[in-house]
mmCIF file of C-alpha atoms in Angstrom:
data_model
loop_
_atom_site.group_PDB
_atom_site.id
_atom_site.type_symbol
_atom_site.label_atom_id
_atom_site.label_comp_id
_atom_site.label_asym_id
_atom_site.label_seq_id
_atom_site.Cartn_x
_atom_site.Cartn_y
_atom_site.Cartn_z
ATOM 1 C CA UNK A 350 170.909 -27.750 82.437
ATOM 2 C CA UNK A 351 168.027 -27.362 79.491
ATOM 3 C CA UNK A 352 168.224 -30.666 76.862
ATOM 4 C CA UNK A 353 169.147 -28.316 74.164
ATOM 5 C CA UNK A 354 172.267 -26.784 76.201
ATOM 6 C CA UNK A 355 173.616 -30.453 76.534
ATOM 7 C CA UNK A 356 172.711 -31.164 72.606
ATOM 8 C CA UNK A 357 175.200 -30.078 70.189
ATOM 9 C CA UNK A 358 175.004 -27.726 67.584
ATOM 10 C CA UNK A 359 174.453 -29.152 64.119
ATOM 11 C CA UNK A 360 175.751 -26.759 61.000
ATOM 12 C CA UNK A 361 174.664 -29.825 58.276
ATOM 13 C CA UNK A 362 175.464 -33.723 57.033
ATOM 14 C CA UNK A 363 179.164 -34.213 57.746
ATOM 15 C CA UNK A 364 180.656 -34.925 54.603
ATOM 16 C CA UNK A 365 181.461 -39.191 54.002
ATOM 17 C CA UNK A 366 184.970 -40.009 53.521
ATOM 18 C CA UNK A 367 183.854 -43.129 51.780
ATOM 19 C CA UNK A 368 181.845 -40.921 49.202
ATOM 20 C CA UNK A 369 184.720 -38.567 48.429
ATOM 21 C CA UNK A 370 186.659 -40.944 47.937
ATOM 22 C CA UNK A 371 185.141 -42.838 45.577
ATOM 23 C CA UNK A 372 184.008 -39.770 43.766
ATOM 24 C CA UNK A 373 187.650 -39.062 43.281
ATOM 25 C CA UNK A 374 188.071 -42.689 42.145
ATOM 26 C CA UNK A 375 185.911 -41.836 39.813
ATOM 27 C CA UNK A 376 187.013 -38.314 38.458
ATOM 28 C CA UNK A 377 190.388 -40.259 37.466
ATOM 29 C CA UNK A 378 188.821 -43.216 35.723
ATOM 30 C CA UNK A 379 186.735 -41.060 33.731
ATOM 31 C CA UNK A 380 189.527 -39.143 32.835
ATOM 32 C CA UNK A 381 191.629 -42.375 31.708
ATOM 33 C CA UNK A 382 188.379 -43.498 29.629
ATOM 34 C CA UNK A 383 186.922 -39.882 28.349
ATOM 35 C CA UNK A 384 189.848 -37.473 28.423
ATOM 36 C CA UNK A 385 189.191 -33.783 29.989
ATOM 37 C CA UNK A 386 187.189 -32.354 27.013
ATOM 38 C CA UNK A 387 184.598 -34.910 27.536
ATOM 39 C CA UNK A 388 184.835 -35.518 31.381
ATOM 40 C CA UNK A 389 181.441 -34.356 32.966
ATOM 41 C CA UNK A 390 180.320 -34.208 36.417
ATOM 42 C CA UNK A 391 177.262 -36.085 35.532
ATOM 43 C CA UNK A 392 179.618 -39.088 34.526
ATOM 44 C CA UNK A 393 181.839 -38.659 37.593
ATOM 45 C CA UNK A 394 178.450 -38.814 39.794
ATOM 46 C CA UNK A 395 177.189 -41.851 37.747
ATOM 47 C CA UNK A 396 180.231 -43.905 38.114
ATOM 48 C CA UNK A 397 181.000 -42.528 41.699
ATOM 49 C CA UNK A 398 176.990 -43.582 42.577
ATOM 50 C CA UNK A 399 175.776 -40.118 43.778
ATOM 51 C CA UNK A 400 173.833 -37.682 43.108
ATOM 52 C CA UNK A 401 175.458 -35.099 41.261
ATOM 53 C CA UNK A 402 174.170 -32.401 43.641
ATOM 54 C CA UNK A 403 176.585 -34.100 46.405
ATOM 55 C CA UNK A 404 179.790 -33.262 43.472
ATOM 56 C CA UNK A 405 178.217 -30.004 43.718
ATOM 57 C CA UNK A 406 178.351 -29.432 46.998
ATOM 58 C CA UNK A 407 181.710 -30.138 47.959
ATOM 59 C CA UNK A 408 183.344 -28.747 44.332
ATOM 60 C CA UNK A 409 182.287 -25.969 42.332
ATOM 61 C CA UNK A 410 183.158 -27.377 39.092
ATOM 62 C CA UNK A 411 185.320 -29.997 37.386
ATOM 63 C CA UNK A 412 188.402 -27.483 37.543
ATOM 64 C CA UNK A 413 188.107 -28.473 41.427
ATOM 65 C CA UNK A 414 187.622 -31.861 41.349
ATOM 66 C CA UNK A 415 189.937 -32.975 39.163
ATOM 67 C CA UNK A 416 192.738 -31.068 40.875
ATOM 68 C CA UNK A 417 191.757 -33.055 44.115
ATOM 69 C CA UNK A 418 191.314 -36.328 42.608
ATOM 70 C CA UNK A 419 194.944 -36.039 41.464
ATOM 71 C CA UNK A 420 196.677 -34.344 45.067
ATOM 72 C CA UNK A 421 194.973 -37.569 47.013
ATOM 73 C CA UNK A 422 197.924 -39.567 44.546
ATOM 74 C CA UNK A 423 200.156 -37.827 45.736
ATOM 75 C CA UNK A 424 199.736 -37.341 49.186
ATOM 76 C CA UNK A 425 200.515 -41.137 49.397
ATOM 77 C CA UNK A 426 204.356 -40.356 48.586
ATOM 78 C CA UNK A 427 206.811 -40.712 51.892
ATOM 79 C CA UNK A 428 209.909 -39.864 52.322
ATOM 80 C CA UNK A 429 211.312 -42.568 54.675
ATOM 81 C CA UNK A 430 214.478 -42.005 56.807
ATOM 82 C CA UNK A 431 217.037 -44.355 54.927
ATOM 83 C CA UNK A 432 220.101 -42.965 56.904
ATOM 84 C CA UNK A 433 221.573 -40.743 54.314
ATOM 85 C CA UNK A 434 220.035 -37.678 52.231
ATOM 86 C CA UNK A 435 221.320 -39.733 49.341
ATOM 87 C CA UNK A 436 219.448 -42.669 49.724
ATOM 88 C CA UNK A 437 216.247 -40.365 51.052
ATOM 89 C CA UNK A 438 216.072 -38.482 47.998
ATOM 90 C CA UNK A 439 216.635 -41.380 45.622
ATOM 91 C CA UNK A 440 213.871 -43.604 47.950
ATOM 92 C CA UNK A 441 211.079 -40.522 46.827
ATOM 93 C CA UNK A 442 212.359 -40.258 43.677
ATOM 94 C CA UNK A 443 211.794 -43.492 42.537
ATOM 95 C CA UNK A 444 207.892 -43.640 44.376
ATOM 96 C CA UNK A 445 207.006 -40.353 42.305
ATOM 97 C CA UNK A 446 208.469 -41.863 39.257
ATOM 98 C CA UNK A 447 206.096 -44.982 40.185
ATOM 99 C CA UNK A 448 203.482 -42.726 40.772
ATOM 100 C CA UNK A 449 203.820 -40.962 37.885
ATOM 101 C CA UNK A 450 203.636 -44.663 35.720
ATOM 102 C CA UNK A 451 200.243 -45.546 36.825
ATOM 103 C CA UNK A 452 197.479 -43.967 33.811
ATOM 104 C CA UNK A 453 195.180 -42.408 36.213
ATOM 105 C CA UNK A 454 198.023 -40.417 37.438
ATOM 106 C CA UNK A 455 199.197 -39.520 33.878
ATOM 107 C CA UNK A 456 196.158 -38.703 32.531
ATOM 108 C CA UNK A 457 194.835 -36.490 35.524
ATOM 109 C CA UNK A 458 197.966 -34.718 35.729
ATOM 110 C CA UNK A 459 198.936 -33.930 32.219
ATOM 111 C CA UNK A 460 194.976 -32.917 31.820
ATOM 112 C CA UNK A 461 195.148 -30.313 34.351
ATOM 113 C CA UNK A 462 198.478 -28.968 33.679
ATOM 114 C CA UNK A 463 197.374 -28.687 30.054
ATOM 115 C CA UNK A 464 194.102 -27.166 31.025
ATOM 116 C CA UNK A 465 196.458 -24.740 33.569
ATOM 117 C CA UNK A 466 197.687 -22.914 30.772
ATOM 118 C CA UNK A 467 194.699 -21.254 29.504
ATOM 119 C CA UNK A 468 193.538 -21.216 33.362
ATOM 120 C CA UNK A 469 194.987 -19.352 35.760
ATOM 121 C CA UNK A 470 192.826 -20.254 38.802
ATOM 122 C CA UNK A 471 193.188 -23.560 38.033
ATOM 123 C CA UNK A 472 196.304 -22.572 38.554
ATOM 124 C CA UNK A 473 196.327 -21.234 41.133
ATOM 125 C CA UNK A 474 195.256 -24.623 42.704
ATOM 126 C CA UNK A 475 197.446 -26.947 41.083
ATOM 127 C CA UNK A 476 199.926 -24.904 43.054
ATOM 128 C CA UNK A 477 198.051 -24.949 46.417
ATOM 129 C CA UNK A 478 196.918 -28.266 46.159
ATOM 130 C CA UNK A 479 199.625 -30.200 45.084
ATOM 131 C CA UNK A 480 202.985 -28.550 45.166
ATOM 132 C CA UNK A 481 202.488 -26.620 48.115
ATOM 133 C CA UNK A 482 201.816 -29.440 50.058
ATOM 134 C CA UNK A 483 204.317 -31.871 48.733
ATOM 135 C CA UNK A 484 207.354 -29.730 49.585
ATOM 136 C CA UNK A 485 206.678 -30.678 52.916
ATOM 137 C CA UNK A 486 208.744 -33.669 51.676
ATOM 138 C CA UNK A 487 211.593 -31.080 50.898
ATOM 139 C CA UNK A 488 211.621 -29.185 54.415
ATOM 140 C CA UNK A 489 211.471 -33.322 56.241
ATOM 141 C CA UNK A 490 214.221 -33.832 54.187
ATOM 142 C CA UNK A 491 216.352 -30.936 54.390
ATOM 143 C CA UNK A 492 216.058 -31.138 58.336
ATOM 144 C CA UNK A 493 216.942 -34.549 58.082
ATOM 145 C CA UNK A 494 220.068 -34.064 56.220
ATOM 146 C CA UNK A 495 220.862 -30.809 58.609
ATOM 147 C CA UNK A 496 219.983 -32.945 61.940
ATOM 148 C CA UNK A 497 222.904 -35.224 60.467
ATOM 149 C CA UNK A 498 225.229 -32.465 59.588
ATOM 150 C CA UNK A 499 225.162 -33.129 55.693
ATOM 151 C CA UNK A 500 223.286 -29.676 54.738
ATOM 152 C CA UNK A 501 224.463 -26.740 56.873
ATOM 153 C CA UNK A 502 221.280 -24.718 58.519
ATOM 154 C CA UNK A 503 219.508 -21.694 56.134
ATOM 155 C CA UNK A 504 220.708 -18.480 58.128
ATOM 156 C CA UNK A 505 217.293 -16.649 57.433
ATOM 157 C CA UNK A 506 213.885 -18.045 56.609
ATOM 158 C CA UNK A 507 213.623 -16.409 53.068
ATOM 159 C CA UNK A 508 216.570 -18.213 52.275
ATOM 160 C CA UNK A 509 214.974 -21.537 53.459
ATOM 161 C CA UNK A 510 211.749 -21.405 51.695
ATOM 162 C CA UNK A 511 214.233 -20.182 48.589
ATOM 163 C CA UNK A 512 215.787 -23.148 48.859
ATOM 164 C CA UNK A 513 212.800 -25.586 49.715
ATOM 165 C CA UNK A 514 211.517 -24.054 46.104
ATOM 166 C CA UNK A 515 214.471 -24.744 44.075
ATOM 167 C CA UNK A 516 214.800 -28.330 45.724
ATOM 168 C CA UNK A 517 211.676 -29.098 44.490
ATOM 169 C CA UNK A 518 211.606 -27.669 41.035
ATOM 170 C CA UNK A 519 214.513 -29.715 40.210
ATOM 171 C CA UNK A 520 213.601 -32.846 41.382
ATOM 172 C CA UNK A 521 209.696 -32.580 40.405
ATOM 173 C CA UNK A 522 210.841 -30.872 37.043
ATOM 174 C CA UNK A 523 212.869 -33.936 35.873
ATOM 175 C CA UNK A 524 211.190 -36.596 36.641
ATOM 176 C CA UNK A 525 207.867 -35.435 34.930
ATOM 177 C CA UNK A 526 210.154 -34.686 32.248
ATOM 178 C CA UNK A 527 211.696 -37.917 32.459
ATOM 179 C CA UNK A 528 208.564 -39.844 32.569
ATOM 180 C CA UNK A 529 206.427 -38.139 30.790
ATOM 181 C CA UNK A 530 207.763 -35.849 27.880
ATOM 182 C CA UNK A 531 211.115 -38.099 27.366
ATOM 183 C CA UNK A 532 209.164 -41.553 28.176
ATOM 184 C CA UNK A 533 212.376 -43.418 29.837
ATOM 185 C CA UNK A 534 212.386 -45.137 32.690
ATOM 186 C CA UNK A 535 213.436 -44.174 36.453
ATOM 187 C CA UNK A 536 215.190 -46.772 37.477
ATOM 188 C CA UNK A 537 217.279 -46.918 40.303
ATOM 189 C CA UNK A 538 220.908 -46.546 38.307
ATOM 190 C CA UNK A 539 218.985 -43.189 36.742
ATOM 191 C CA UNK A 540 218.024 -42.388 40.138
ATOM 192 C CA UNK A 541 221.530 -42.889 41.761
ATOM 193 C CA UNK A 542 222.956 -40.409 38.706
ATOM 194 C CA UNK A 543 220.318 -37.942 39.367
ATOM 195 C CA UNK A 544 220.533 -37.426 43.179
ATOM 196 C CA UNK A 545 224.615 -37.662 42.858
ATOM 197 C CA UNK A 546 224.124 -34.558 40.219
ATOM 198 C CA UNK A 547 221.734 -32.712 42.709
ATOM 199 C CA UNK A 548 223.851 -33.443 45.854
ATOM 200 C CA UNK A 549 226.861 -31.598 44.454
ATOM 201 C CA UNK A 550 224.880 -28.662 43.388
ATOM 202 C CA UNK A 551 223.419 -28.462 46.550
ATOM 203 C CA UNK A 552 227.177 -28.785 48.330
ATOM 204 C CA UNK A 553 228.628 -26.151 45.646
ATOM 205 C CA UNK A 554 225.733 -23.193 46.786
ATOM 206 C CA UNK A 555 226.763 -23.720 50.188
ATOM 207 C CA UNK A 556 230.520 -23.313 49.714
#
């Protein structure tokens, strides 16, 4: 066997997880200190300490990187098995209301949801970047609750990923709105009251 058959391939640099995230550490803080309007990827690079070039070559523009700087938040939300869909659903509800309370996350979010509507590729990635993948919360949930014989099984996969959509409109829909356009608090009595309300609509569409 020839050196270069036992050498692997090389197709570039592989990409540093400690640079990405710190340039996403540093998308957010400049959009806590400068707002979207005045957020450049020259300031993210400075702050981030890299060449802007390296922003460049993993995003194609600050529609891109501020989308991921916000997902990474909330990929950290869990949904822990507390015994009961009750006490599941009240558990993530009151991490994404905590989530939701810390500026970096305000800002980014409300900047690119802003920015969304005069967007539509941007978008386009909110959705794919963020709520597509945190409905994987709603599916570990929902076959949770059906493993334990509180939800009864979807009989068709349209009507699952129906479902999986509505779950997650309601519960992501009101506590933004909560949070952010009402400005009360999520506290664990509101959270109680909220799931109680969402448990019996979920038992009335399956009777």
């Amino acid at each position: 066997m020839s050196h270069s058959d036992q050498t692997p391939s090389r197709t570039g640099r592989p990409r540093s997880t400690a640079a990405d995230a710190a340039i996403l550490e540093a998308t957010r803080a400049s959009l806590v200190d400068l707002g979207w309007s005045k957020l450049t990827m020259s300031d993210v690079a400075t702050r981030a300490g890299v060449a802007k070039t390296t922003l460049y070559r993993r995003w194609a523009g600050k529609n891109e990187l501020v989308v991921d700087a916000v997902a990474v938040l909330f990929d950290e939300l869990e949904l822990h098995d507390r015994g009961s869909l009750a006490a599941d659903v009240q558990g993530v509800v009151l991490q994404f209301a905590a989530l939701l309370e810390r500026p970096e996350t305000r800002t980014a979010l409300m900047a690119v949801v802003a920015e969304s509507t005069r967007d539509d590729s941007l978008r386009l990635r909110i959705r794919s970047a963020i709520v597509d993948r945190q409905k994987r919360l709603v599916v570990l949930g929902r076959e949770r609750a059906q493993a334990r014989g509180e939800l009864s099984y979807e009989e068709d996969a349209e009507t699952a990923a129906h479902n999986a959509d509505l779950i997650f409109d309601v519960i992501a829909g009101a506590v933004v709105h909560r949070t952010l356009v009402s400005a009360e608090p999520v506290d664990a009595e509101w959270a109680r009251s909220f799931t109680s309300l969402l448990l019996l609509g979920l038992a009335g569409a399956q009777t």
